[in-house]
mmCIF file of C-alpha atoms and ligand atoms in Angstrom:
data_model
loop_
_atom_site.group_PDB
_atom_site.id
_atom_site.type_symbol
_atom_site.label_atom_id
_atom_site.label_comp_id
_atom_site.label_asym_id
_atom_site.label_seq_id
_atom_site.Cartn_x
_atom_site.Cartn_y
_atom_site.Cartn_z
ATOM 1 C CA MET E 1 0.000 0.000 0.000
ATOM 2 C CA THR E 2 1.330 3.465 -0.837
ATOM 3 C CA THR E 3 0.489 6.444 1.302
ATOM 4 C CA THR E 4 0.426 9.853 -0.257
ATOM 5 C CA VAL E 5 1.640 12.820 1.735
ATOM 6 C CA THR E 6 0.182 16.252 1.132
ATOM 7 C CA PRO E 7 3.089 18.696 0.948
ATOM 8 C CA GLN E 8 2.804 21.489 3.494
ATOM 9 C CA SER E 9 4.053 24.940 2.708
ATOM 10 C CA LEU E 10 5.855 26.583 5.650
ATOM 11 C CA ASP E 11 4.590 30.128 6.130
ATOM 12 C CA GLY E 12 7.654 32.247 6.915
ATOM 13 C CA ASN E 13 5.598 35.401 7.431
ATOM 14 C CA ALA E 14 3.436 33.751 10.099
ATOM 15 C CA ILE E 15 6.425 32.304 11.976
ATOM 16 C CA ALA E 16 8.315 35.604 11.709
ATOM 17 C CA SER E 17 5.298 37.433 13.199
ATOM 18 C CA VAL E 18 5.288 35.117 16.206
ATOM 19 C CA ILE E 19 9.041 35.627 16.737
ATOM 20 C CA LYS E 20 8.690 39.405 16.433
ATOM 21 C CA ALA E 21 5.843 39.415 18.978
ATOM 22 C CA GLU E 22 8.078 37.466 21.385
ATOM 23 C CA VAL E 23 10.923 39.929 20.788
ATOM 24 C CA ALA E 24 8.574 42.888 21.428
ATOM 25 C CA ALA E 25 7.469 41.322 24.734
ATOM 26 C CA ASP E 26 11.103 40.756 25.673
ATOM 27 C CA ILE E 27 11.927 44.375 24.871
ATOM 28 C CA GLN E 28 9.081 45.535 27.145
ATOM 29 C CA LYS E 29 10.709 43.580 29.975
ATOM 30 C CA LEU E 30 14.059 45.265 29.235
ATOM 31 C CA HIS E 31 12.360 48.700 29.173
ATOM 32 C CA ALA E 32 11.074 47.951 32.678
ATOM 33 C CA GLN E 33 14.718 47.506 33.722
ATOM 34 C CA GLY E 34 15.684 50.811 32.084
ATOM 35 C CA ILE E 35 17.284 49.142 29.049
ATOM 36 C CA ARG E 36 16.370 50.126 25.482
ATOM 37 C CA PRO E 37 18.137 47.891 22.940
ATOM 38 C CA GLY E 38 19.641 49.786 20.016
ATOM 39 C CA LEU E 39 20.364 48.703 16.443
ATOM 40 C CA VAL E 40 22.458 50.685 13.971
ATOM 41 C CA VAL E 41 22.395 49.787 10.284
ATOM 42 C CA VAL E 42 25.169 51.149 8.063
ATOM 43 C CA MET E 43 24.268 51.303 4.376
ATOM 44 C CA VAL E 44 26.981 52.594 2.054
ATOM 45 C CA GLY E 45 25.936 54.382 -1.153
ATOM 46 C CA ASN E 46 22.664 53.979 -3.017
ATOM 47 C CA HIS E 47 21.281 50.523 -3.707
ATOM 48 C CA PRO E 48 17.607 50.621 -4.644
ATOM 49 C CA ALA E 49 17.377 46.827 -4.135
ATOM 50 C CA SER E 50 18.801 46.798 -0.596
ATOM 51 C CA GLU E 51 17.249 50.144 0.373
ATOM 52 C CA VAL E 52 13.761 48.673 0.815
ATOM 53 C CA TYR E 53 15.239 45.816 2.798
ATOM 54 C CA VAL E 54 17.327 48.124 5.024
ATOM 55 C CA ARG E 55 14.440 50.515 5.710
ATOM 56 C CA ASN E 56 12.370 47.475 6.663
ATOM 57 C CA LYS E 57 15.022 46.464 9.224
ATOM 58 C CA VAL E 58 15.147 49.979 10.686
ATOM 59 C CA LYS E 59 11.336 50.309 10.728
ATOM 60 C CA THR E 60 10.793 46.881 12.309
ATOM 61 C CA SER E 61 13.327 47.510 15.070
ATOM 62 C CA ALA E 62 11.652 50.842 15.915
ATOM 63 C CA GLU E 63 8.203 49.225 15.906
ATOM 64 C CA LEU E 64 9.378 46.565 18.337
ATOM 65 C CA GLY E 65 10.589 49.227 20.786
ATOM 66 C CA MET E 66 14.303 49.529 19.986
ATOM 67 C CA ASN E 67 16.407 52.581 19.298
ATOM 68 C CA SER E 68 16.980 52.325 15.615
ATOM 69 C CA GLU E 69 19.409 54.289 13.503
ATOM 70 C CA LEU E 70 20.416 54.292 9.841
ATOM 71 C CA ILE E 71 23.816 55.692 8.850
ATOM 72 C CA THR E 72 24.413 56.201 5.132
ATOM 73 C CA PRO E 73 28.035 57.009 4.236
ATOM 74 C CA PRO E 74 28.602 57.960 0.572
ATOM 75 C CA ALA E 75 29.714 55.367 -2.007
ATOM 76 C CA SER E 76 33.170 57.035 -2.030
ATOM 77 C CA VAL E 77 33.802 56.166 1.662
ATOM 78 C CA THR E 78 37.148 54.504 2.464
ATOM 79 C CA THR E 79 37.776 51.403 4.582
ATOM 80 C CA GLU E 80 39.575 53.629 7.131
ATOM 81 C CA GLU E 81 36.568 55.952 7.440
ATOM 82 C CA LEU E 82 34.248 52.979 7.971
ATOM 83 C CA LEU E 83 36.635 51.461 10.527
ATOM 84 C CA SER E 84 36.557 54.737 12.435
ATOM 85 C CA LEU E 85 32.725 54.757 12.311
ATOM 86 C CA VAL E 86 32.610 51.166 13.577
ATOM 87 C CA ALA E 87 35.002 52.071 16.425
ATOM 88 C CA GLN E 88 32.629 54.869 17.472
ATOM 89 C CA LEU E 89 29.638 52.528 17.356
ATOM 90 C CA ASN E 90 31.537 49.864 19.335
ATOM 91 C CA ALA E 91 32.159 52.451 22.054
ATOM 92 C CA ARG E 92 28.573 53.716 22.251
ATOM 93 C CA GLU E 93 26.689 52.406 25.275
ATOM 94 C CA ASP E 94 23.291 52.875 23.561
ATOM 95 C CA VAL E 95 24.228 50.593 20.632
ATOM 96 C CA ASP E 96 23.704 46.838 21.045
ATOM 97 C CA GLY E 97 23.747 45.721 17.426
ATOM 98 C CA ILE E 98 25.777 46.904 14.425
ATOM 99 C CA LEU E 99 24.905 45.716 10.956
ATOM 100 C CA ILE E 100 26.862 46.631 7.857
ATOM 101 C CA GLN E 101 24.670 46.093 4.827
ATOM 102 C CA THR E 102 26.151 44.496 1.729
ATOM 103 C CA PRO E 103 26.935 45.069 -1.087
ATOM 104 C CA LEU E 104 29.837 47.372 -0.274
ATOM 105 C CA PRO E 105 31.772 49.371 -2.900
ATOM 106 C CA PRO E 106 34.893 47.610 -4.260
ATOM 107 C CA GLN E 107 37.375 49.864 -2.403
ATOM 108 C CA VAL E 108 36.001 48.699 0.971
ATOM 109 C CA ASP E 109 37.609 45.696 2.651
ATOM 110 C CA LYS E 110 34.574 43.784 3.956
ATOM 111 C CA LYS E 111 36.541 41.169 5.890
ATOM 112 C CA LEU E 112 38.393 43.895 7.788
ATOM 113 C CA LEU E 113 35.082 45.564 8.673
ATOM 114 C CA ASP E 114 33.487 42.290 9.815
ATOM 115 C CA GLN E 115 36.446 41.817 12.148
ATOM 116 C CA ALA E 116 36.258 45.393 13.452
ATOM 117 C CA VAL E 117 32.682 45.111 14.744
ATOM 118 C CA SER E 118 32.769 44.151 18.416
ATOM 119 C CA PRO E 119 31.827 40.430 18.653
ATOM 120 C CA ASP E 120 29.307 41.425 21.346
ATOM 121 C CA LYS E 121 27.500 43.761 18.909
ATOM 122 C CA ASP E 122 27.898 41.547 15.821
ATOM 123 C CA VAL E 123 24.198 40.819 15.205
ATOM 124 C CA ASP E 124 25.025 39.301 11.804
ATOM 125 C CA GLY E 125 27.195 36.665 13.494
ATOM 126 C CA PHE E 126 30.023 37.141 10.967
ATOM 127 C CA HIS E 127 32.895 37.958 13.357
ATOM 128 C CA PRO E 128 35.466 35.123 13.647
ATOM 129 C CA VAL E 129 34.895 35.101 17.431
ATOM 130 C CA ASN E 130 31.189 34.376 16.917
ATOM 131 C CA VAL E 131 31.997 31.788 14.241
ATOM 132 C CA GLY E 132 34.262 30.107 16.799
ATOM 133 C CA ARG E 133 31.683 30.391 19.589
ATOM 134 C CA LEU E 134 29.083 28.770 17.334
ATOM 135 C CA GLN E 135 31.481 25.999 16.384
ATOM 136 C CA SER E 136 32.352 25.258 20.019
ATOM 137 C CA GLY E 137 28.766 25.446 21.268
ATOM 138 C CA GLN E 138 29.194 28.598 23.398
ATOM 139 C CA PRO E 139 26.486 31.299 23.634
ATOM 140 C CA SER E 140 26.910 33.281 20.451
ATOM 141 C CA LEU E 141 25.169 35.444 17.895
ATOM 142 C CA ALA E 142 24.425 33.081 14.996
ATOM 143 C CA PRO E 143 23.913 34.339 11.428
ATOM 144 C CA CYS E 144 20.258 35.327 10.995
ATOM 145 C CA THR E 145 19.184 33.288 7.961
ATOM 146 C CA PRO E 146 20.331 29.847 9.178
ATOM 147 C CA ALA E 147 19.195 30.633 12.740
ATOM 148 C CA GLY E 148 15.776 31.507 11.289
ATOM 149 C CA ILE E 149 15.637 28.205 9.410
ATOM 150 C CA ILE E 150 16.252 26.271 12.641
ATOM 151 C CA GLN E 151 13.432 28.245 14.285
ATOM 152 C CA MET E 152 11.165 27.494 11.348
ATOM 153 C CA LEU E 153 11.831 23.754 11.508
ATOM 154 C CA LYS E 154 11.454 23.578 15.296
ATOM 155 C CA ARG E 155 8.323 25.690 15.471
ATOM 156 C CA SER E 156 6.740 23.588 12.715
ATOM 157 C CA GLY E 157 7.375 20.423 14.729
ATOM 158 C CA ILE E 158 9.803 19.036 12.143
ATOM 159 C CA PRO E 159 12.289 16.644 13.759
ATOM 160 C CA ILE E 160 15.967 17.447 13.166
ATOM 161 C CA SER E 161 17.747 15.049 15.519
ATOM 162 C CA GLY E 162 18.987 11.938 13.727
ATOM 163 C CA GLN E 163 17.843 13.202 10.321
ATOM 164 C CA HIS E 164 20.210 13.366 7.393
ATOM 165 C CA ALA E 165 20.478 17.063 6.511
ATOM 166 C CA VAL E 166 22.125 17.953 3.222
ATOM 167 C CA VAL E 167 23.173 21.598 2.861
ATOM 168 C CA VAL E 168 23.983 22.674 -0.681
ATOM 169 C CA GLY E 169 26.194 25.782 -0.472
ATOM 170 C CA ARG E 170 29.129 26.558 1.809
ATOM 171 C CA SER E 171 29.088 30.349 2.138
ATOM 172 C CA ASP E 172 30.134 31.942 5.417
ATOM 173 C CA ILE E 173 26.724 33.580 5.822
ATOM 174 C CA VAL E 174 24.399 30.690 5.001
ATOM 175 C CA GLY E 175 25.822 27.257 4.129
ATOM 176 C CA LYS E 176 28.539 26.814 6.774
ATOM 177 C CA PRO E 177 26.603 28.204 9.770
ATOM 178 C CA MET E 178 23.521 26.274 8.608
ATOM 179 C CA ALA E 179 25.498 23.036 8.701
ATOM 180 C CA MET E 180 26.872 23.893 12.153
ATOM 181 C CA LEU E 181 23.434 24.709 13.584
ATOM 182 C CA LEU E 182 21.935 21.504 12.166
ATOM 183 C CA LEU E 183 24.811 19.552 13.681
ATOM 184 C CA GLN E 184 24.117 21.197 17.049
ATOM 185 C CA GLU E 185 20.528 19.946 16.702
ATOM 186 C CA ASN E 186 21.952 16.428 16.244
ATOM 187 C CA ALA E 187 21.318 16.041 12.517
ATOM 188 C CA THR E 188 23.781 14.032 10.462
ATOM 189 C CA VAL E 189 25.069 16.717 8.128
ATOM 190 C CA THR E 190 26.507 16.640 4.622
ATOM 191 C CA ILE E 191 27.740 19.841 2.961
ATOM 192 C CA CYS E 192 27.758 20.019 -0.845
ATOM 193 C CA HIS E 193 29.157 22.722 -3.139
ATOM 194 C CA SER E 194 30.072 23.438 -6.740
ATOM 195 C CA LYS E 195 32.828 20.791 -6.781
ATOM 196 C CA THR E 196 30.662 18.008 -5.312
ATOM 197 C CA ARG E 197 30.557 14.937 -7.546
ATOM 198 C CA ASP E 198 27.052 13.531 -8.121
ATOM 199 C CA LEU E 199 25.135 16.252 -6.287
ATOM 200 C CA ALA E 200 21.881 14.516 -7.210
ATOM 201 C CA ALA E 201 22.775 11.386 -5.232
ATOM 202 C CA PHE E 202 23.585 13.414 -2.103
ATOM 203 C CA CYS E 203 20.374 15.408 -2.445
ATOM 204 C CA ARG E 204 18.301 12.236 -2.865
ATOM 205 C CA SER E 205 19.690 10.931 0.424
ATOM 206 C CA ALA E 206 18.471 13.987 2.364
ATOM 207 C CA ASP E 207 15.675 13.948 4.911
ATOM 208 C CA ILE E 208 16.154 17.715 5.149
ATOM 209 C CA LEU E 209 17.527 19.430 2.049
ATOM 210 C CA VAL E 210 18.699 23.036 2.365
ATOM 211 C CA ALA E 211 19.468 24.763 -0.921
ATOM 212 C CA ALA E 212 21.603 27.907 -0.554
ATOM 213 C CA ILE E 213 23.175 28.210 -3.986
ATOM 214 C CA GLY E 214 21.833 31.246 -5.825
ATOM 215 C CA LYS E 215 20.899 29.480 -9.083
ATOM 216 C CA ALA E 216 17.255 29.300 -10.116
ATOM 217 C CA GLY E 217 15.699 25.838 -9.956
ATOM 218 C CA ILE E 218 18.990 23.931 -9.914
ATOM 219 C CA ILE E 219 17.525 21.318 -7.548
ATOM 220 C CA ARG E 220 15.308 19.283 -9.864
ATOM 221 C CA PRO E 221 12.421 16.988 -8.837
ATOM 222 C CA ASP E 222 14.507 13.870 -9.629
ATOM 223 C CA MET E 223 17.040 15.036 -6.981
ATOM 224 C CA VAL E 224 14.483 14.942 -4.178
ATOM 225 C CA ARG E 225 13.475 11.970 -2.031
ATOM 226 C CA PRO E 226 9.684 11.735 -1.679
ATOM 227 C CA GLY E 227 8.728 12.949 1.805
ATOM 228 C CA ALA E 228 11.827 15.098 2.283
ATOM 229 C CA VAL E 229 11.734 18.537 3.925
ATOM 230 C CA LEU E 230 12.808 21.148 1.387
ATOM 231 C CA VAL E 231 14.262 24.440 2.596
ATOM 232 C CA ASP E 232 14.856 26.892 -0.218
ATOM 233 C CA VAL E 233 17.142 29.800 0.705
ATOM 234 C CA GLY E 234 17.849 30.953 -2.857
ATOM 235 C CA MET E 235 16.481 34.265 -4.113
ATOM 236 C CA ASN E 236 16.710 34.474 -7.863
ATOM 237 C CA ARG E 237 14.892 36.783 -10.231
ATOM 238 C CA ILE E 238 13.980 35.134 -13.516
ATOM 239 C CA THR E 239 13.195 37.329 -16.481
ATOM 240 C CA SER E 240 13.131 35.076 -19.568
ATOM 241 C CA GLN E 241 9.910 33.599 -20.925
ATOM 242 C CA GLU E 242 11.734 30.293 -21.395
ATOM 243 C CA ASP E 243 12.655 30.072 -17.704
ATOM 244 C CA PHE E 244 9.207 31.201 -16.695
ATOM 245 C CA ASP E 245 7.538 28.490 -18.811
ATOM 246 C CA ARG E 246 9.920 25.834 -17.498
ATOM 247 C CA PHE E 247 9.167 26.573 -13.834
ATOM 248 C CA PHE E 248 5.735 28.186 -13.671
ATOM 249 C CA SER E 249 3.759 27.218 -16.763
ATOM 250 C CA GLY E 250 0.068 26.969 -15.781
ATOM 251 C CA ASN E 251 0.538 28.950 -12.538
ATOM 252 C CA ALA E 252 -1.993 31.772 -12.991
ATOM 253 C CA LYS E 253 -0.841 33.840 -10.010
ATOM 254 C CA ARG E 254 2.795 33.824 -11.108
ATOM 255 C CA GLU E 255 1.782 34.488 -14.720
ATOM 256 C CA LYS E 256 0.029 37.671 -13.582
ATOM 257 C CA THR E 257 3.159 38.830 -11.696
ATOM 258 C CA PHE E 258 5.413 37.968 -14.639
ATOM 259 C CA LYS E 259 3.208 39.928 -17.059
ATOM 260 C CA GLU E 260 3.031 42.936 -14.726
ATOM 261 C CA LYS E 261 6.654 43.095 -13.612
ATOM 262 C CA GLY E 262 8.539 41.256 -16.354
ATOM 263 C CA SER E 263 10.152 39.020 -13.718
ATOM 264 C CA VAL E 264 9.361 36.673 -10.837
ATOM 265 C CA LEU E 265 11.313 35.724 -7.757
ATOM 266 C CA MET E 266 12.125 32.052 -7.252
ATOM 267 C CA GLY E 267 14.434 29.871 -5.240
ATOM 268 C CA ASP E 268 17.093 27.276 -6.016
ATOM 269 C CA ILE E 269 14.575 24.447 -5.986
ATOM 270 C CA ASP E 270 12.456 23.750 -9.062
ATOM 271 C CA PRO E 271 8.919 24.382 -7.728
ATOM 272 C CA HIS E 272 7.750 21.096 -9.304
ATOM 273 C CA ALA E 273 9.843 19.335 -6.637
ATOM 274 C CA PHE E 274 7.673 20.786 -3.852
ATOM 275 C CA ALA E 275 4.938 18.301 -4.791
ATOM 276 C CA LEU E 276 7.204 15.501 -3.500
ATOM 277 C CA ALA E 277 8.021 17.123 -0.168
ATOM 278 C CA SER E 278 6.470 16.619 3.248
ATOM 279 C CA TYR E 279 7.217 20.277 4.009
ATOM 280 C CA TYR E 280 8.730 23.012 1.869
ATOM 281 C CA THR E 281 9.503 26.715 2.116
ATOM 282 C CA PRO E 282 8.067 28.780 -0.752
ATOM 283 C CA VAL E 283 9.956 31.643 -2.394
ATOM 284 C CA PRO E 284 8.969 34.335 -1.670
ATOM 285 C CA GLY E 285 7.370 34.036 1.777
ATOM 286 C CA GLY E 286 9.423 31.176 3.214
ATOM 287 C CA VAL E 287 12.914 31.685 4.623
ATOM 288 C CA GLY E 288 13.167 35.412 3.720
ATOM 289 C CA PRO E 289 10.894 36.868 6.450
ATOM 290 C CA LEU E 290 12.727 34.880 9.135
ATOM 291 C CA THR E 291 15.983 36.716 8.453
ATOM 292 C CA ILE E 292 14.681 40.101 9.686
ATOM 293 C CA ALA E 293 12.878 38.482 12.640
ATOM 294 C CA MET E 294 16.135 36.813 13.724
ATOM 295 C CA LEU E 295 18.040 40.080 13.339
ATOM 296 C CA MET E 296 15.618 41.561 15.863
ATOM 297 C CA ALA E 297 16.016 38.536 18.147
ATOM 298 C CA ASN E 298 19.820 38.745 17.854
ATOM 299 C CA THR E 299 19.831 42.440 18.802
ATOM 300 C CA VAL E 300 17.873 41.738 21.975
ATOM 301 C CA ARG E 301 20.104 38.748 22.682
ATOM 302 C CA ALA E 302 23.175 40.980 22.242
ATOM 303 C CA ALA E 303 21.656 43.554 24.613
ATOM 304 C CA ARG E 304 21.145 40.851 27.231
ATOM 305 C CA LEU E 305 24.489 39.069 26.802
ATOM 306 C CA ARG E 306 26.420 42.377 26.956
ATOM 307 C CA ARG E 307 24.794 43.167 30.314
ATOM 308 C CA GLY E 308 25.281 39.672 31.704
ATOM 309 C CA LEU E 309 21.534 38.937 31.668
ATOM 310 C CA ALA E 310 20.181 35.490 30.754
ATOM 311 C CA ALA E 311 19.745 35.359 26.949
HETATM 312 P P1 NDP D 1 27.221 32.351 -2.296
HETATM 313 O O1 NDP D 1 27.317 32.715 -3.744
HETATM 314 O O2 NDP D 1 28.131 33.002 -1.332
HETATM 315 O O3 NDP D 1 27.395 30.763 -2.156
HETATM 316 C C1 NDP D 1 26.791 29.888 -3.056
HETATM 317 C C2 NDP D 1 27.213 28.484 -2.755
HETATM 318 O O4 NDP D 1 26.593 27.630 -3.701
HETATM 319 C C3 NDP D 1 28.724 28.252 -2.868
HETATM 320 O O5 NDP D 1 29.169 27.510 -1.765
HETATM 321 C C4 NDP D 1 28.878 27.488 -4.163
HETATM 322 O O6 NDP D 1 29.936 26.525 -4.156
HETATM 323 C C5 NDP D 1 27.563 26.738 -4.236
HETATM 324 N N1 NDP D 1 27.218 26.406 -5.617
HETATM 325 C C6 NDP D 1 27.223 27.216 -6.706
HETATM 326 N N2 NDP D 1 26.873 26.527 -7.800
HETATM 327 C C7 NDP D 1 26.667 25.254 -7.420
HETATM 328 C C8 NDP D 1 26.289 24.085 -8.104
HETATM 329 N N3 NDP D 1 26.065 24.090 -9.417
HETATM 330 N N4 NDP D 1 26.142 22.953 -7.396
HETATM 331 C C9 NDP D 1 26.375 22.944 -6.047
HETATM 332 N N5 NDP D 1 26.732 24.027 -5.353
HETATM 333 C C10 NDP D 1 26.869 25.175 -6.022
HETATM 334 O O7 NDP D 1 25.683 32.594 -1.913
HETATM 335 P P2 NDP D 1 24.987 32.816 -0.479
HETATM 336 O O8 NDP D 1 25.212 31.672 0.407
HETATM 337 O O9 NDP D 1 25.273 34.187 0.006
HETATM 338 O O10 NDP D 1 23.456 32.842 -0.939
HETATM 339 C C11 NDP D 1 22.857 31.728 -1.576
HETATM 340 C C12 NDP D 1 21.464 32.117 -2.030
HETATM 341 O O11 NDP D 1 20.678 32.425 -0.888
HETATM 342 C C13 NDP D 1 21.386 33.366 -2.922
HETATM 343 O O12 NDP D 1 20.342 33.201 -3.859
HETATM 344 C C14 NDP D 1 21.024 34.469 -1.954
HETATM 345 O O13 NDP D 1 20.338 35.545 -2.584
HETATM 346 C C15 NDP D 1 20.119 33.721 -1.008
HETATM 347 N N6 NDP D 1 20.025 34.311 0.316
HETATM 348 C C16 NDP D 1 18.785 34.461 0.855
HETATM 349 C C17 NDP D 1 18.618 34.973 2.106
HETATM 350 C C18 NDP D 1 17.251 35.077 2.659
HETATM 351 O O14 NDP D 1 17.041 35.791 3.630
HETATM 352 N N7 NDP D 1 16.271 34.367 2.111
HETATM 353 C C19 NDP D 1 19.763 35.427 2.908
HETATM 354 C C20 NDP D 1 21.048 35.137 2.306
HETATM 355 C C21 NDP D 1 21.154 34.616 1.043
HETATM 356 P P3 NDP D 1 31.499 26.946 -4.090
HETATM 357 O O15 NDP D 1 31.739 27.322 -2.658
HETATM 358 O O16 NDP D 1 32.201 25.725 -4.497
HETATM 359 O O17 NDP D 1 31.655 28.099 -5.027
#
């Protein structure tokens, strides 16, 4: 007898709302102790694409009851000038979280900046000290996107312990910390990347498959084990009719968007594969909203850890 499983879409917006409500309640408790967590976002130059995203971060933090500040140095800023700004922010008592938005202009040394942010205010979790803390299981600030994915899985009642998790992608901001967090949750973890031989075979062996690649629909239905949990981190904009037809033919809602905007957003997983999954994260509306929610949670966590309060 074969049993058919109805794939369940994981609603990132709903889970993010719950997390943000928890963060707001936590902030109220800190207010009662005379503490007002503060987040500073540094956005260099003009980037219409990241501007909406950055303003959303600033707006959300203010709405949740934090001090929230946006600093916008010009595109001509030097690494030295940014290092001096970061030093000032590190020294400010009213600042708990510092986030430097990418992309940065080519003259700016991003690695140097990541290392200059105080590890205690590093709400992105990129500082080598936080990478090390995460690796050795000490209280740390974990990168927001993978931390959000763990929250999403846990809050949806999806077991992680003992599962085979395959992470495709090994970037410092998603793939590597994702693998480390899954390992901490007792998954058996495999990391794949562009040099992996027979990617399909690894993917087919996954109970939980996390795609963090940045290439539209590269994970095909034949690479997915029926019943697997599919987590799609990729954010790709497709603009060609050929791509659209390949991935979304017959999808009236997407067709409307494509006609209106000339493009649609999709992940790294071919949407046809979602039909095989037990759970999957849609793009948009899956992993994306969790990233901002976890940035808020990390800022409050930083505020607590810096003052020696339980996080
Ligand atoms: P990177 O470009 O830094 O890393 C991509 C990874 O994918 C690399 O490790 C690369 O391997 C691997 N890769 C590339 N091609 C292949 C292939 N053909 N087969 C297997 N592996 C491959 O990207 P990021 O990690 O920064 O981001 C990944 C995606 O996630 C992007 O679409 C990004 O926009 C999205 N994203 C979404 C977020 C959200 O909030 N939803 C947040 C952050 C990112 P190698 O190391 O060998 O080059």
